[in-house]
Coordinates of C-alpha atoms in Angstrom, one line a residue:
M1 CA 112.4 123.5 94.6
I2 CA 113.7 123.3 98.2
D3 CA 117.2 124.8 98.8
D4 CA 118.2 123.1 102.0
P5 CA 119.1 119.4 101.2
R6 CA 118.2 118.3 104.7
R7 CA 114.7 119.8 104.3
A8 CA 114.4 118.4 100.8
G9 CA 115.1 114.9 102.1
M10 CA 112.6 115.3 105.0
T11 CA 110.0 116.6 102.5
S12 CA 110.6 113.6 100.2
Y13 CA 110.4 111.2 103.2
A14 CA 107.2 112.7 104.4
V15 CA 105.6 112.7 100.9
N16 CA 106.6 109.0 100.5
I17 CA 105.1 108.0 103.8
M18 CA 101.8 109.9 103.1
L19 CA 101.7 108.5 99.6
L20 CA 102.4 104.9 100.7
G21 CA 99.6 105.2 103.3
L22 CA 97.2 106.4 100.6
L23 CA 98.2 103.5 98.2
A24 CA 97.8 100.9 100.9
A25 CA 94.3 102.2 101.8
A26 CA 93.3 102.5 98.1
S27 CA 94.6 99.0 97.3
W28 CA 92.7 97.5 100.3
T29 CA 89.3 99.1 99.4
D30 CA 89.8 98.4 95.7
F31 CA 90.5 94.7 96.4
R32 CA 87.7 94.3 98.9
E33 CA 85.0 96.5 97.3
S34 CA 86.1 97.0 93.7
R35 CA 86.0 100.8 94.2
I36 CA 88.2 103.6 95.5
P37 CA 86.1 106.1 97.5
N38 CA 86.1 109.8 97.0
L39 CA 86.6 110.1 100.8
L40 CA 90.1 108.7 100.2
T41 CA 91.2 110.3 97.0
L42 CA 89.9 113.8 97.2
P43 CA 91.4 114.7 100.6
A44 CA 94.6 113.0 99.5
A45 CA 94.8 115.2 96.4
V46 CA 94.2 118.3 98.5
A47 CA 96.8 117.2 101.1
G48 CA 99.4 116.6 98.3
V49 CA 98.9 120.1 96.8
S50 CA 98.7 121.7 100.2
F51 CA 101.9 119.9 101.4
H52 CA 103.9 121.2 98.4
A53 CA 102.4 124.7 98.8
A54 CA 103.4 124.8 102.5
A55 CA 106.9 123.5 101.6
A56 CA 107.6 125.7 98.6
G57 CA 104.9 128.4 98.4
L58 CA 103.3 129.2 95.1
D59 CA 105.8 127.1 93.1
G60 CA 104.9 124.1 95.3
F61 CA 101.2 124.8 94.9
F62 CA 101.6 124.6 91.1
F63 CA 103.9 121.7 91.3
G64 CA 101.2 119.7 93.1
L65 CA 98.4 121.0 91.0
W66 CA 100.1 120.2 87.7
G67 CA 100.9 116.7 89.1
W68 CA 97.3 116.2 89.9
A69 CA 96.1 117.4 86.5
L70 CA 98.5 115.2 84.7
G71 CA 97.6 112.2 86.8
V72 CA 93.9 112.7 86.0
G73 CA 94.7 113.3 82.4
L74 CA 96.7 110.2 81.9
L75 CA 93.8 107.9 82.9
F76 CA 91.0 110.0 81.4
V77 CA 90.8 108.2 78.0
P78 CA 91.0 104.7 79.6
Y79 CA 88.1 105.9 81.8
L80 CA 86.1 107.0 78.8
L81 CA 86.6 103.5 77.4
S82 CA 85.6 101.8 80.7
G83 CA 89.1 100.5 81.0
V84 CA 89.4 102.0 84.5
G85 CA 86.9 103.4 87.0
A86 CA 86.6 107.0 88.2
G87 CA 88.2 106.1 91.5
D88 CA 91.3 104.9 89.6
V89 CA 91.5 108.3 87.8
K90 CA 91.1 110.2 91.0
L91 CA 93.7 108.0 92.7
M92 CA 96.3 108.7 89.9
G93 CA 95.5 112.4 90.4
A94 CA 96.1 112.2 94.1
V95 CA 99.4 110.4 93.4
G96 CA 100.3 113.2 91.0
S97 CA 99.6 115.8 93.7
F98 CA 102.2 114.2 95.8
L99 CA 104.8 113.3 93.1
G100 CA 104.5 116.2 90.7
P101 CA 104.2 116.0 86.9
Q102 CA 107.4 114.2 85.9
A103 CA 107.3 111.6 88.6
V104 CA 103.6 110.9 88.1
F105 CA 104.2 110.2 84.5
E106 CA 107.0 107.8 85.4
A107 CA 104.8 106.1 88.0
F108 CA 102.0 105.9 85.4
L109 CA 104.3 104.1 83.0
V110 CA 105.3 101.6 85.6
S111 CA 101.7 101.2 86.7
A112 CA 100.7 100.6 83.1
L113 CA 103.2 97.8 82.9
F114 CA 101.8 96.2 86.1
G115 CA 98.2 96.8 84.8
G116 CA 99.0 95.2 81.5
L117 CA 100.4 92.1 83.1
Y118 CA 97.4 92.0 85.5
A119 CA 95.0 92.3 82.5
V120 CA 96.8 89.5 80.6
L121 CA 96.6 87.2 83.6
V122 CA 92.8 87.9 84.0
I123 CA 92.2 87.4 80.3
L124 CA 94.1 84.1 80.3
V125 CA 92.2 82.9 83.4
R126 CA 88.7 84.1 82.2
R127 CA 89.2 83.9 78.5
E128 CA 85.5 83.3 77.7
A129 CA 84.4 86.5 79.5
F130 CA 86.4 88.7 77.2
Q131 CA 85.1 87.4 73.8
G132 CA 84.2 90.4 71.7
F133 CA 85.5 92.9 74.4
F134 CA 88.2 94.5 72.2
R135 CA 85.9 94.6 69.2
E136 CA 83.3 96.5 71.3
R137 CA 86.0 99.0 72.6
L138 CA 87.3 99.7 69.1
S139 CA 83.8 100.2 67.8
A140 CA 83.0 102.5 70.7
L141 CA 86.2 104.5 70.1
C142 CA 85.4 104.9 66.4
A143 CA 81.8 106.0 67.2
A144 CA 83.1 108.5 69.7
A145 CA 85.6 109.9 67.1
A146 CA 82.8 110.1 64.4
T147 CA 80.3 111.8 66.6
R148 CA 82.9 113.8 68.6
S149 CA 81.2 112.6 71.7
V150 CA 83.3 112.1 74.9
S151 CA 80.9 110.3 77.2
P152 CA 82.2 107.3 79.1
L153 CA 80.9 103.8 78.1
G154 CA 78.4 102.7 80.7
F155 CA 78.9 99.7 82.9
E156 CA 76.1 98.0 81.0
A157 CA 78.6 97.6 78.2
V158 CA 81.0 95.6 80.4
R159 CA 78.5 93.8 82.7
G160 CA 79.4 90.2 83.3
R161 CA 83.1 90.6 82.6
P162 CA 85.7 90.5 85.3
R163 CA 86.5 94.0 86.6
L164 CA 90.2 94.9 86.8
R165 CA 91.1 96.5 90.1
Y166 CA 93.5 99.0 88.5
G167 CA 94.1 100.6 91.9
L168 CA 96.3 97.6 92.7
A169 CA 98.4 98.3 89.6
I170 CA 98.6 102.0 90.5
A171 CA 99.8 101.1 93.9
L172 CA 102.4 98.6 92.7
G173 CA 103.6 100.9 89.9
T174 CA 103.9 103.9 92.2
T175 CA 105.6 102.0 95.0
T176 CA 108.1 100.6 92.5
H177 CA 108.7 104.1 91.2
I178 CA 109.3 105.3 94.8
V179 CA 111.7 102.5 95.5
F180 CA 113.6 103.0 92.3
R181 CA 113.9 106.7 93.0
A182 CA 115.1 106.1 96.5
Y183 CA 117.9 103.9 95.2
G184 CA 118.8 106.5 92.5
I185 CA 117.5 104.4 89.6
A186 CA 116.1 106.6 86.9
L187 CA 113.2 105.4 84.9
L188 CA 113.3 108.0 82.2

């Protein structure tokens, strides 16, 4: 996308610094408040797309935009099933606006691994809180398919259960992806 290798390296460095700042702030608010505010994710998504547009013109704009769209799309179904919150979806979109489509997919996969480990730990620690949880989700998914309805399950369906702070998993997965990429380790 950028012809001059020195400029490409500086662009990558700047993107990583901005992205790590976003992930640190999102992790902190998710940990403290169990939410990731729009005031954090939406300006970050605009900044990611704008940064790439400034660096590479229209190609950069679409690179950031497709990254954002894929990031949002990857967590949309889990959001509909109340597996993640809307802030998590918007955070993954913001991550995509910085990383672009291929890298956000890789970061998503690593984040899913961290999220799965995190969920297993929470389930093991709070086993009684999750009785019937998976049966409810499967039932809701079947009902959505039968009625062709795509409305998210309300929080009343999951009240009383521990909430997973998936922003932490996104931060760990994305940071791991950035470190692997910096050392030339390909994930896919």
